[in-house]
Short mmCIF file of N, CA and C in Angstrom, two decimals:
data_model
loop_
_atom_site.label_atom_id
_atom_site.label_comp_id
_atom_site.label_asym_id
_atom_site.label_seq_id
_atom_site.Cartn_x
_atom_site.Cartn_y
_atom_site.Cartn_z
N UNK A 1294 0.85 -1.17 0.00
CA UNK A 1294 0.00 0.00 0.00
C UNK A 1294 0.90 1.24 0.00
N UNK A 1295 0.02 2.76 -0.73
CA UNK A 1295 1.30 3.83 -0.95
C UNK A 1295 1.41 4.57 -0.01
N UNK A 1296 1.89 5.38 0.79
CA UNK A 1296 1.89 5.77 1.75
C UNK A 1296 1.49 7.27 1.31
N UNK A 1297 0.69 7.88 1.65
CA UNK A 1297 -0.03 9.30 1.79
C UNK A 1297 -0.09 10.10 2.96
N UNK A 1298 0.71 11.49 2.53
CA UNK A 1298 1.09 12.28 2.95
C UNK A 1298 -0.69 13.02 3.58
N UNK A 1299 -0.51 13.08 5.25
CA UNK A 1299 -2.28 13.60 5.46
C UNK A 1299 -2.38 15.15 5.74
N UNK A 1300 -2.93 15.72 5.02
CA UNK A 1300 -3.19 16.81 4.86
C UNK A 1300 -4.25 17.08 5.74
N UNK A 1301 -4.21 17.97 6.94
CA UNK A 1301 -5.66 18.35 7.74
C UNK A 1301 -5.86 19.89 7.68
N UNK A 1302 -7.06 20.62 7.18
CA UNK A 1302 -7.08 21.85 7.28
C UNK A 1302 -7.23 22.80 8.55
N UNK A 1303 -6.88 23.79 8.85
CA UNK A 1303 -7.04 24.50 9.80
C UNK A 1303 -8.50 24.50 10.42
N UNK A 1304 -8.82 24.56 11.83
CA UNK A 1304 -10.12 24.64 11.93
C UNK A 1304 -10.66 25.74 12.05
N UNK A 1305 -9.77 26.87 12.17
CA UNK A 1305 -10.46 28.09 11.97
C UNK A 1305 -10.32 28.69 10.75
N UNK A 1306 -11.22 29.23 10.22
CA UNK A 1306 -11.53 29.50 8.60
C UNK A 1306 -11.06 31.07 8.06
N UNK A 1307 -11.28 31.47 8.83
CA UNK A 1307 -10.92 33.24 8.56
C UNK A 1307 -10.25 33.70 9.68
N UNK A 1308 -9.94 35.19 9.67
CA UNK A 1308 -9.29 36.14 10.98
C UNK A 1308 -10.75 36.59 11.78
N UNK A 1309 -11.51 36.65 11.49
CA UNK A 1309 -13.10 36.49 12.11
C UNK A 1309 -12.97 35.29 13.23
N UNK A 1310 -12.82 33.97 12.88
CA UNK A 1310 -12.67 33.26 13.98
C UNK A 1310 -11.43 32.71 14.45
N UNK A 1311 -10.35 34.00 14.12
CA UNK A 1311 -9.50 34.29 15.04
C UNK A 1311 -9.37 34.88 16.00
N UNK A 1312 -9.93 35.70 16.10
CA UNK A 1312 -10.03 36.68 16.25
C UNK A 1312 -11.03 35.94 17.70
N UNK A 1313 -12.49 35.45 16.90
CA UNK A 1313 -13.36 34.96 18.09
C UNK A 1313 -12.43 34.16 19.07
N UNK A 1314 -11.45 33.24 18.30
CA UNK A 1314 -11.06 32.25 18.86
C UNK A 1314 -10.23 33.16 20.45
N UNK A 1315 -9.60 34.17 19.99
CA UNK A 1315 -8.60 35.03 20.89
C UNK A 1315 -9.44 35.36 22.50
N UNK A 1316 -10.89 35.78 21.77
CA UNK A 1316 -11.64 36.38 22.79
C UNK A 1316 -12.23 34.79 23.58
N UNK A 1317 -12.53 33.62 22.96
CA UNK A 1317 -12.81 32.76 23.73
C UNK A 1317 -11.59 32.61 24.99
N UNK A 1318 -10.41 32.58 24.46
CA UNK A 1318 -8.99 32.25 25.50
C UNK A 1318 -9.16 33.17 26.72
N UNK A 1319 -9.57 34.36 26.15
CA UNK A 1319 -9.46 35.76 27.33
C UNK A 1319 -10.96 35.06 28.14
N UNK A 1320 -11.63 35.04 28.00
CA UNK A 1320 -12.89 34.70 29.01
C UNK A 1320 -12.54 33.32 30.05
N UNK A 1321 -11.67 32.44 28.57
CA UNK A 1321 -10.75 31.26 29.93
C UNK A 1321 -10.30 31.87 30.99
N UNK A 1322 -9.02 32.59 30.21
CA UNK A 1322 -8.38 33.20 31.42
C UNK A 1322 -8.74 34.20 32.67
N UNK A 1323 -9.71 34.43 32.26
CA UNK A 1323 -10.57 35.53 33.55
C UNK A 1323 -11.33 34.47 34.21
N UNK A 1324 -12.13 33.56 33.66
CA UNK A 1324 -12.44 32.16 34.88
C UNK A 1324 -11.42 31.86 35.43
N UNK A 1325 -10.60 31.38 35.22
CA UNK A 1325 -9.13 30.65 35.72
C UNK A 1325 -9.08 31.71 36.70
N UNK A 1326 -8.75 32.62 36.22
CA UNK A 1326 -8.35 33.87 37.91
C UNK A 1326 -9.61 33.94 38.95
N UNK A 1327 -10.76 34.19 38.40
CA UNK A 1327 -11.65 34.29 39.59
C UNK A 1327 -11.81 32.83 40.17
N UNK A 1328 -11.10 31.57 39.72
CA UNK A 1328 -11.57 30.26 39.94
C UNK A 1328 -10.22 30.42 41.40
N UNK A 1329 -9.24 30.77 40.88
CA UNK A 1329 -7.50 30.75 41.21
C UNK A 1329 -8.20 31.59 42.42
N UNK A 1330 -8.73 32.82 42.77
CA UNK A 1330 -9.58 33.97 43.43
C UNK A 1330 -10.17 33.60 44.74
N UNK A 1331 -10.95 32.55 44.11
CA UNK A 1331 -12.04 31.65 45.05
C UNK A 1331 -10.82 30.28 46.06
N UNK A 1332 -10.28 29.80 45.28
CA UNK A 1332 -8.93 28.62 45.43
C UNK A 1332 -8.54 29.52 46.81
N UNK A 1333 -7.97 30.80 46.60
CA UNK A 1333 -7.06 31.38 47.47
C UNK A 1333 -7.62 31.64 48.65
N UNK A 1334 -8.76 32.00 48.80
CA UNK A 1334 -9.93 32.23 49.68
C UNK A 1334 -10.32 30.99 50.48
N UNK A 1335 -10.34 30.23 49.71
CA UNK A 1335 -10.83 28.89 50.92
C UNK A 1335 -9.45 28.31 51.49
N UNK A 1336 -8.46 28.44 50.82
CA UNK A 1336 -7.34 28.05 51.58
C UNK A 1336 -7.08 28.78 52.65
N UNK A 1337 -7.04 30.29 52.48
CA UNK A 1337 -6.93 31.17 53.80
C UNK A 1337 -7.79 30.65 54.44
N UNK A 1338 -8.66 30.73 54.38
CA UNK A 1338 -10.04 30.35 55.09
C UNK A 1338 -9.76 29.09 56.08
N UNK A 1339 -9.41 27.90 55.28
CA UNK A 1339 -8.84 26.64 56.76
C UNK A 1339 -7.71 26.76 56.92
N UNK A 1340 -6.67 27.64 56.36
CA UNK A 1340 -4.92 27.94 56.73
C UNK A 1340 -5.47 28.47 58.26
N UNK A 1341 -6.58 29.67 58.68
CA UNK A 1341 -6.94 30.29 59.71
C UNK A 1341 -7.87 29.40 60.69
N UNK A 1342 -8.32 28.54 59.74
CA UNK A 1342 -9.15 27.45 60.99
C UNK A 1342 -8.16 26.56 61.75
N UNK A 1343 -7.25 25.94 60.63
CA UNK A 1343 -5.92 25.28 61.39
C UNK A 1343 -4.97 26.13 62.51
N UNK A 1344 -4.66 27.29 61.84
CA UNK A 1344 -3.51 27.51 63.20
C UNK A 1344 -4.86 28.01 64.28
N UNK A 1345 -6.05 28.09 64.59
CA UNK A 1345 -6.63 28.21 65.64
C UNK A 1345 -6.97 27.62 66.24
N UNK A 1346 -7.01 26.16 65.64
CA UNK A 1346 -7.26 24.55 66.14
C UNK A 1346 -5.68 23.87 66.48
N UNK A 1347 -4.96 24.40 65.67
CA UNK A 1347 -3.82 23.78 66.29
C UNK A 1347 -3.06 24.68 67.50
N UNK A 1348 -3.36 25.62 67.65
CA UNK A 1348 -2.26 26.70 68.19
C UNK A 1348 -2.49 26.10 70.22
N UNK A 1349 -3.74 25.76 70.37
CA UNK A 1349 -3.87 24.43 71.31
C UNK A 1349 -3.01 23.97 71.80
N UNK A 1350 -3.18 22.89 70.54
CA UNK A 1350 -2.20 21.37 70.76
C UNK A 1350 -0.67 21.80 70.83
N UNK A 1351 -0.06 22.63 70.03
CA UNK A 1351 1.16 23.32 69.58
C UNK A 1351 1.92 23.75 71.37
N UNK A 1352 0.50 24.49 71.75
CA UNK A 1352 1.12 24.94 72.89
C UNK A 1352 1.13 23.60 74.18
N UNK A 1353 0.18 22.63 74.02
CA UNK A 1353 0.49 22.04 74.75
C UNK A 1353 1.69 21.03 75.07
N UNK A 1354 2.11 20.49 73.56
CA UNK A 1354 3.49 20.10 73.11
C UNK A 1354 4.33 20.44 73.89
N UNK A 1355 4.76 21.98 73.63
CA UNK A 1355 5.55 22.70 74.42
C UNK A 1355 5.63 22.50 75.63
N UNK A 1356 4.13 22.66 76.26
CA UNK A 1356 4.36 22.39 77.46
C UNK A 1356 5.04 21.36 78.69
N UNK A 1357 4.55 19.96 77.60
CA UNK A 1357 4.75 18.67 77.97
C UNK A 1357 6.19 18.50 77.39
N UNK A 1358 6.87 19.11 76.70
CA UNK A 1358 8.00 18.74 76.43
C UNK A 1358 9.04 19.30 77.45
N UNK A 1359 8.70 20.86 78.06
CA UNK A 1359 9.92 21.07 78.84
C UNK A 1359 9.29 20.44 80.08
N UNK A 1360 7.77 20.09 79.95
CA UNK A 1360 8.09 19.11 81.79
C UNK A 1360 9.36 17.78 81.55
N UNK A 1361 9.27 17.12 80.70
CA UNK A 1361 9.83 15.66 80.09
C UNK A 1361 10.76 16.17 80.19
N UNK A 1362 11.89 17.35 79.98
CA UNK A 1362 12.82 17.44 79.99
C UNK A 1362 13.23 17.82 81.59
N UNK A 1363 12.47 18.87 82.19
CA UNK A 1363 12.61 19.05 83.25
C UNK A 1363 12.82 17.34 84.37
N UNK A 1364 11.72 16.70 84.06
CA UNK A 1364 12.34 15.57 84.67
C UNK A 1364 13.24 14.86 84.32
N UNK A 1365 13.68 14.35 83.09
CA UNK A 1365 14.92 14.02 82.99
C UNK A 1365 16.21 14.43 83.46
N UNK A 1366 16.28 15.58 82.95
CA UNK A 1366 17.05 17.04 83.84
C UNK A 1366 17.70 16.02 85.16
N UNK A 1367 16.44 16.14 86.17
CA UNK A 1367 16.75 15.95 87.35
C UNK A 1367 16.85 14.71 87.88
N UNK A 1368 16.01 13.60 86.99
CA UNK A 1368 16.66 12.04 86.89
C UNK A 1368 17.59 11.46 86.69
N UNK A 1369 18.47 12.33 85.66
CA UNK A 1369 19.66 11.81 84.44
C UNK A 1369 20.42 10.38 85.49
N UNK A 1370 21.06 10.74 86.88
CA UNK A 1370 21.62 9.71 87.19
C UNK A 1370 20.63 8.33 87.45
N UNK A 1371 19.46 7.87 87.14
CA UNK A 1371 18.89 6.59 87.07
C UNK A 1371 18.64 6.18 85.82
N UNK A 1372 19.25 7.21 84.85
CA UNK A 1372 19.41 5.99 83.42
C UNK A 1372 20.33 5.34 82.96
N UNK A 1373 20.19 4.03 82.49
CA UNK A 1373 21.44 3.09 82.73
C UNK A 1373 21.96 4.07 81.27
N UNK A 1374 23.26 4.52 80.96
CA UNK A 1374 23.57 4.88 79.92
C UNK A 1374 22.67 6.53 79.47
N UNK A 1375 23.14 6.90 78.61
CA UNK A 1375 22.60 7.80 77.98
C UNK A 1375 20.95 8.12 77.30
N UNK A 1376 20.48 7.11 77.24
CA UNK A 1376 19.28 7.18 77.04
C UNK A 1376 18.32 6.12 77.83
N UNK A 1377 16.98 6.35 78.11
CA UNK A 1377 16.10 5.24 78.77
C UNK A 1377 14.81 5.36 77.61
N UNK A 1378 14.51 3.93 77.43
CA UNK A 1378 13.43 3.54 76.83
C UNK A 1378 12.20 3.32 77.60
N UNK A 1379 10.98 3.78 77.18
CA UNK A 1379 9.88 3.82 77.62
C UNK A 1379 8.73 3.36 76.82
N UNK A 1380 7.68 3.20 77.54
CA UNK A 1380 6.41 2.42 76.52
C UNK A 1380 6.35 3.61 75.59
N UNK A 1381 6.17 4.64 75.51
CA UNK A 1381 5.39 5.59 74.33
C UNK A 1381 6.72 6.52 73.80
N UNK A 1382 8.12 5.98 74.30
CA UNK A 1382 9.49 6.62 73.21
C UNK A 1382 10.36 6.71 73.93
N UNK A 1383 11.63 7.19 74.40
CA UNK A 1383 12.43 7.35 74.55
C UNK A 1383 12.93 8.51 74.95
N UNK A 1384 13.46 8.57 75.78
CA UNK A 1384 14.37 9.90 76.46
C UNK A 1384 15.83 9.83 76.25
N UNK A 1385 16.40 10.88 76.40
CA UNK A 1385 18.00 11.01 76.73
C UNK A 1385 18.96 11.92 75.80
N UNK A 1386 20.15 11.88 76.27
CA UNK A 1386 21.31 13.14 75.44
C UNK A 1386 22.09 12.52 74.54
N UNK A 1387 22.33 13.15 73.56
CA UNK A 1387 23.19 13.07 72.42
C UNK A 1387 24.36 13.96 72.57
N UNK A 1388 25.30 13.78 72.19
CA UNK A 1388 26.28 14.47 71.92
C UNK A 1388 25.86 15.09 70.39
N UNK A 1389 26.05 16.75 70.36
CA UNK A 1389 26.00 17.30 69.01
C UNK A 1389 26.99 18.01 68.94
N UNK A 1390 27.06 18.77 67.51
CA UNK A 1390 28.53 19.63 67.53
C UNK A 1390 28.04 19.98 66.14
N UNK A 1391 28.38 21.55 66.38
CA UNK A 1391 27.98 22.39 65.17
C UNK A 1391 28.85 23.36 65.02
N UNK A 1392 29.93 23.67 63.80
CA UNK A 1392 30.54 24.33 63.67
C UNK A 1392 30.40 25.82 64.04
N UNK A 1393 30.74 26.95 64.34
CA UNK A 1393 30.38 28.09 64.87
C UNK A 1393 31.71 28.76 64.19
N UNK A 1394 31.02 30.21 63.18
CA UNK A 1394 32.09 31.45 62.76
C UNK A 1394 30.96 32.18 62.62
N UNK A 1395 31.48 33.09 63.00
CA UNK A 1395 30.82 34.97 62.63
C UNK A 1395 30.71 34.81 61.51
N UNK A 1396 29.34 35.87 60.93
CA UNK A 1396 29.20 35.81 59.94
C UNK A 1396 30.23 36.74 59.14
N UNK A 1397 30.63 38.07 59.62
CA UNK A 1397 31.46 38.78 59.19
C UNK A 1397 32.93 37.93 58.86
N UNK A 1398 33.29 36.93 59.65
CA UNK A 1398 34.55 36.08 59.30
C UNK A 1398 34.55 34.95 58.21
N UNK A 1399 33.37 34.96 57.82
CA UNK A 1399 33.11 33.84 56.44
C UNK A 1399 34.06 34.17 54.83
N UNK A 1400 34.07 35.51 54.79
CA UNK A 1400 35.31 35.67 53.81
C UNK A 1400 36.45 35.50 54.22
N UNK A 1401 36.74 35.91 55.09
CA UNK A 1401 38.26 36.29 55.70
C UNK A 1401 38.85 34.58 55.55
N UNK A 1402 37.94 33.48 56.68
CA UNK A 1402 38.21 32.16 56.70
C UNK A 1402 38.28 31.45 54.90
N UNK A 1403 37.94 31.89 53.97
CA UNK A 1403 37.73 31.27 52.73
C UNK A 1403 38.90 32.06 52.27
N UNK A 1404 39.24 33.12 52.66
CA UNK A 1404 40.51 33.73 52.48
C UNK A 1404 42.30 32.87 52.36
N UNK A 1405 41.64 32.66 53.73
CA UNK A 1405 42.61 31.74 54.26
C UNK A 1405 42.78 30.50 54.37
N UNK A 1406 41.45 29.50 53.65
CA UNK A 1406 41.70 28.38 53.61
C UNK A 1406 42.56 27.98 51.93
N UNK A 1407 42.44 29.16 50.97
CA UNK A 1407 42.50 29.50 49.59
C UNK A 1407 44.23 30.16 50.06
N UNK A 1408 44.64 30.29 50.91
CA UNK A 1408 46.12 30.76 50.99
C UNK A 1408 46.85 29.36 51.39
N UNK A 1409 46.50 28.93 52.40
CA UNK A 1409 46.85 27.99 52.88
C UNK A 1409 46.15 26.48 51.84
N UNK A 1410 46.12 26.55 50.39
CA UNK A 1410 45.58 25.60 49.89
C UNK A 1410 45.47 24.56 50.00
N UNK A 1411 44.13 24.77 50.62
CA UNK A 1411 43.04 23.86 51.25
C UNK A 1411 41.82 24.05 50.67
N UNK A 1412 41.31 24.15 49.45
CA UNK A 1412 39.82 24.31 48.39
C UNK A 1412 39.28 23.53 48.78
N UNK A 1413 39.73 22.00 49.27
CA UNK A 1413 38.35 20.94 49.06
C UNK A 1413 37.68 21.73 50.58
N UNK A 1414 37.91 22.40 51.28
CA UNK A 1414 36.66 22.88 52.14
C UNK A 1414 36.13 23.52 52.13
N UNK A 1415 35.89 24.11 50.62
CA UNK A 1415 35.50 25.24 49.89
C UNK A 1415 34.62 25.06 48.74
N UNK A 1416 33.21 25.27 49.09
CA UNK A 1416 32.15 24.94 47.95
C UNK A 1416 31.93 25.23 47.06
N UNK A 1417 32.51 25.15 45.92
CA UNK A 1417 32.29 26.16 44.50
C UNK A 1417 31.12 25.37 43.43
N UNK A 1418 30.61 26.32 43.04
CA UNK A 1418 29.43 26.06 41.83
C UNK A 1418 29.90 26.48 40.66
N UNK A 1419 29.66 25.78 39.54
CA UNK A 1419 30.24 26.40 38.28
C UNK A 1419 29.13 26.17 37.35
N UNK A 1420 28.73 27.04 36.53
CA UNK A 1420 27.86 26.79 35.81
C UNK A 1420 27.96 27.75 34.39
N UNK A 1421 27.07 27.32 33.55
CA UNK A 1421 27.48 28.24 32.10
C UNK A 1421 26.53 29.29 32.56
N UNK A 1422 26.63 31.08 31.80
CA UNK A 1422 26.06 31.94 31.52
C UNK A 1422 25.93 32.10 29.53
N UNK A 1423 24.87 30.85 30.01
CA UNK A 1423 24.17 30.97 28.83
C UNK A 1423 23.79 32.37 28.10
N UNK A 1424 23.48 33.16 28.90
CA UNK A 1424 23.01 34.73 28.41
C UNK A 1424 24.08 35.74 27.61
N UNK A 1425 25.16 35.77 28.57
CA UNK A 1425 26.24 36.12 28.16
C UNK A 1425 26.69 35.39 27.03
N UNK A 1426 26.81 34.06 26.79
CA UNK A 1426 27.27 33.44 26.05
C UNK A 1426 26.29 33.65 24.28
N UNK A 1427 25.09 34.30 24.34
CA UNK A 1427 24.95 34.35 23.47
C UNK A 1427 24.94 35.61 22.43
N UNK A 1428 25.77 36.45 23.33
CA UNK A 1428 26.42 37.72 22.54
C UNK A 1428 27.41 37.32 22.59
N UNK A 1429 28.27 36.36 22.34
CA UNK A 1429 29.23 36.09 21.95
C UNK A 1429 29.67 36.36 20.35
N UNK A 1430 30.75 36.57 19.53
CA UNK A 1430 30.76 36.04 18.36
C UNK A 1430 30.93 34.14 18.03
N UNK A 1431 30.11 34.05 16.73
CA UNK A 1431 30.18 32.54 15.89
C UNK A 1431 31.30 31.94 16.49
N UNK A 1432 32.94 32.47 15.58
CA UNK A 1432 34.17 31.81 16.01
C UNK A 1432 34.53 31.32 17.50
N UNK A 1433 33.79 32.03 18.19
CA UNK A 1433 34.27 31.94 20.03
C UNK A 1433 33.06 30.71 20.36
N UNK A 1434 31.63 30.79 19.61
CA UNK A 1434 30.54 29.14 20.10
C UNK A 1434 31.35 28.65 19.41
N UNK A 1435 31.78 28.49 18.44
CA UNK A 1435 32.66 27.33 17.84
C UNK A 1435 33.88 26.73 18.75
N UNK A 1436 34.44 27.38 19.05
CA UNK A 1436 35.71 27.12 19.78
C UNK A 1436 34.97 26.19 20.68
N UNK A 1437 34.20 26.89 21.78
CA UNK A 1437 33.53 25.81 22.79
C UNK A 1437 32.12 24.61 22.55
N UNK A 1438 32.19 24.54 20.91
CA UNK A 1438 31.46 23.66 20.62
C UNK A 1438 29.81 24.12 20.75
N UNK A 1439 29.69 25.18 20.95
CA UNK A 1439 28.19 25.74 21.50
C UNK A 1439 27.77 26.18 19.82
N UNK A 1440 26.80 26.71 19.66
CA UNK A 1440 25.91 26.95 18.66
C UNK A 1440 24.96 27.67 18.78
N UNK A 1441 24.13 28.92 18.24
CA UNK A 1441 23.05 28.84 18.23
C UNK A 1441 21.32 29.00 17.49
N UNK A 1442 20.65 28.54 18.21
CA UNK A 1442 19.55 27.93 16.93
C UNK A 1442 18.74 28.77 17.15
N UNK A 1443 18.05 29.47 15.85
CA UNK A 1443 16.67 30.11 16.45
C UNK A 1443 15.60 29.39 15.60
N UNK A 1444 14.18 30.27 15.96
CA UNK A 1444 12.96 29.45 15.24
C UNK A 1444 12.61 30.47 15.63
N UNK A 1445 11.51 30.48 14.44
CA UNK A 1445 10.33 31.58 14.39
C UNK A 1445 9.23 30.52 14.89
N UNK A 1446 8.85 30.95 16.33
CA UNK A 1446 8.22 30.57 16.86
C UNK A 1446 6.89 31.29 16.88
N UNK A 1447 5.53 31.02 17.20
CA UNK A 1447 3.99 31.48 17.31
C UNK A 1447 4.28 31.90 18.57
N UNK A 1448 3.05 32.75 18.91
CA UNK A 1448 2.63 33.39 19.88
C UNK A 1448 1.90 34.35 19.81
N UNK A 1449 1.10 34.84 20.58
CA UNK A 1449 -0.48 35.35 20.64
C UNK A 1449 -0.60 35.97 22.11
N UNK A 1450 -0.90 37.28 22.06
CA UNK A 1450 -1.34 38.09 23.31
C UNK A 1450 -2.45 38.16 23.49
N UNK A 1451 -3.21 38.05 24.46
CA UNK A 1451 -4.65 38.64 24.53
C UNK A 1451 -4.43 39.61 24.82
N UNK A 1452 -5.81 40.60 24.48
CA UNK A 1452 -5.87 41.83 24.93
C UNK A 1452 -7.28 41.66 25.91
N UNK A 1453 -6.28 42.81 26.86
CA UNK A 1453 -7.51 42.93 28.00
C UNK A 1453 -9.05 43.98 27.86
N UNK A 1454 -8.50 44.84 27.08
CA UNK A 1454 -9.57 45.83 26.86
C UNK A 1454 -10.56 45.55 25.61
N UNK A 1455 -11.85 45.84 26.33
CA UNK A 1455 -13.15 45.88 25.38
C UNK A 1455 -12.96 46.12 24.13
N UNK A 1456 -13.17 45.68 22.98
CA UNK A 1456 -12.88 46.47 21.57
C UNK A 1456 -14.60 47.60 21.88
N UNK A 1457 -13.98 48.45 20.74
CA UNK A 1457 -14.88 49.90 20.51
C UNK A 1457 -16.00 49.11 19.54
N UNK A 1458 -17.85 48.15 19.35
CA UNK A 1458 -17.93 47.81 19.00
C UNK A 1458 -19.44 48.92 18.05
N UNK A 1459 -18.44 50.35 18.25
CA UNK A 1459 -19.66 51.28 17.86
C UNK A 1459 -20.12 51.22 16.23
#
């Protein structure tokens, strides 16, 4: 069998029902916002029922947590070891450790870990500037293998204002 090339015509026939077609999109998009409008509204709406239903429990947490600690606090010597297990979880201390520098000393120290070369404790990001890169001249994307492509691409604005339909 020959293989045939399928030809489908446009479904809009003139700039008349382009035109309609434009103004159908704009009436989408004004539902979509008053829909998006309404969306935002009921979320505030139980975002404010929740923290008034939770702000409760939240505080009682709190409460029950520095008693639990308060007694531990003053138990610590009847747990065998560092932590004691209990029916509903567990108590006890960890050892933590968190590095500590001024924030004002964060250059100075990268200063000096970069004198004293030592980089691997030094986080660097590298990335292309595509933007820049495309005021470049041809010969210089060539060099780095880059290229670039354009297309005449579609696109369509709505307009927000009433046409004059005097």
């Amino acid at each position: 069998m020959a293989r045939r090339k399928v030809t489908a015509a446009p479904v809009l026939s003139d700039w008349a029902a382009v035109d309609q077609a434009l103004r159908d999109i704009r009436e989408c998009q004004h539902a979509l916002t008053e829909l998006a409008v309404d969306r935002d509204r009921r979320l505030d709406s139980i975002k404010n029922e929740y923290a008034k239903t939770a702000l409760a429990l939240q505080n009682r947490i709190k409460r029950l947590e520095s008693d639990v600690k308060d007694y531990v606090d003053c138990h610590r010597a009847e747990m065998a070891g560092k932590s004691r297990t209990l029916n509903f979880g567990t108590v006890g201390y960890r050892i933590s450790s968190k590095l500590m520098l001024p924030t004002g000393k964060v250059a100075e120290a990268i200063a000096t870990l970069k004198a004293m070369g030592r980089k691997e404790f030094i986080k660097t990001t590298e990335s292309l500037d595509r933007e820049a890169l495309k005021r470049q001249p041809l010969e210089f994307l060539n060099q780095i293998g880059a290229y670039i492509r354009q297309s005449d691409e579609f696109y369509y604005d709505v307009s927000d204002e009433q046409p004059d339909m005097t």
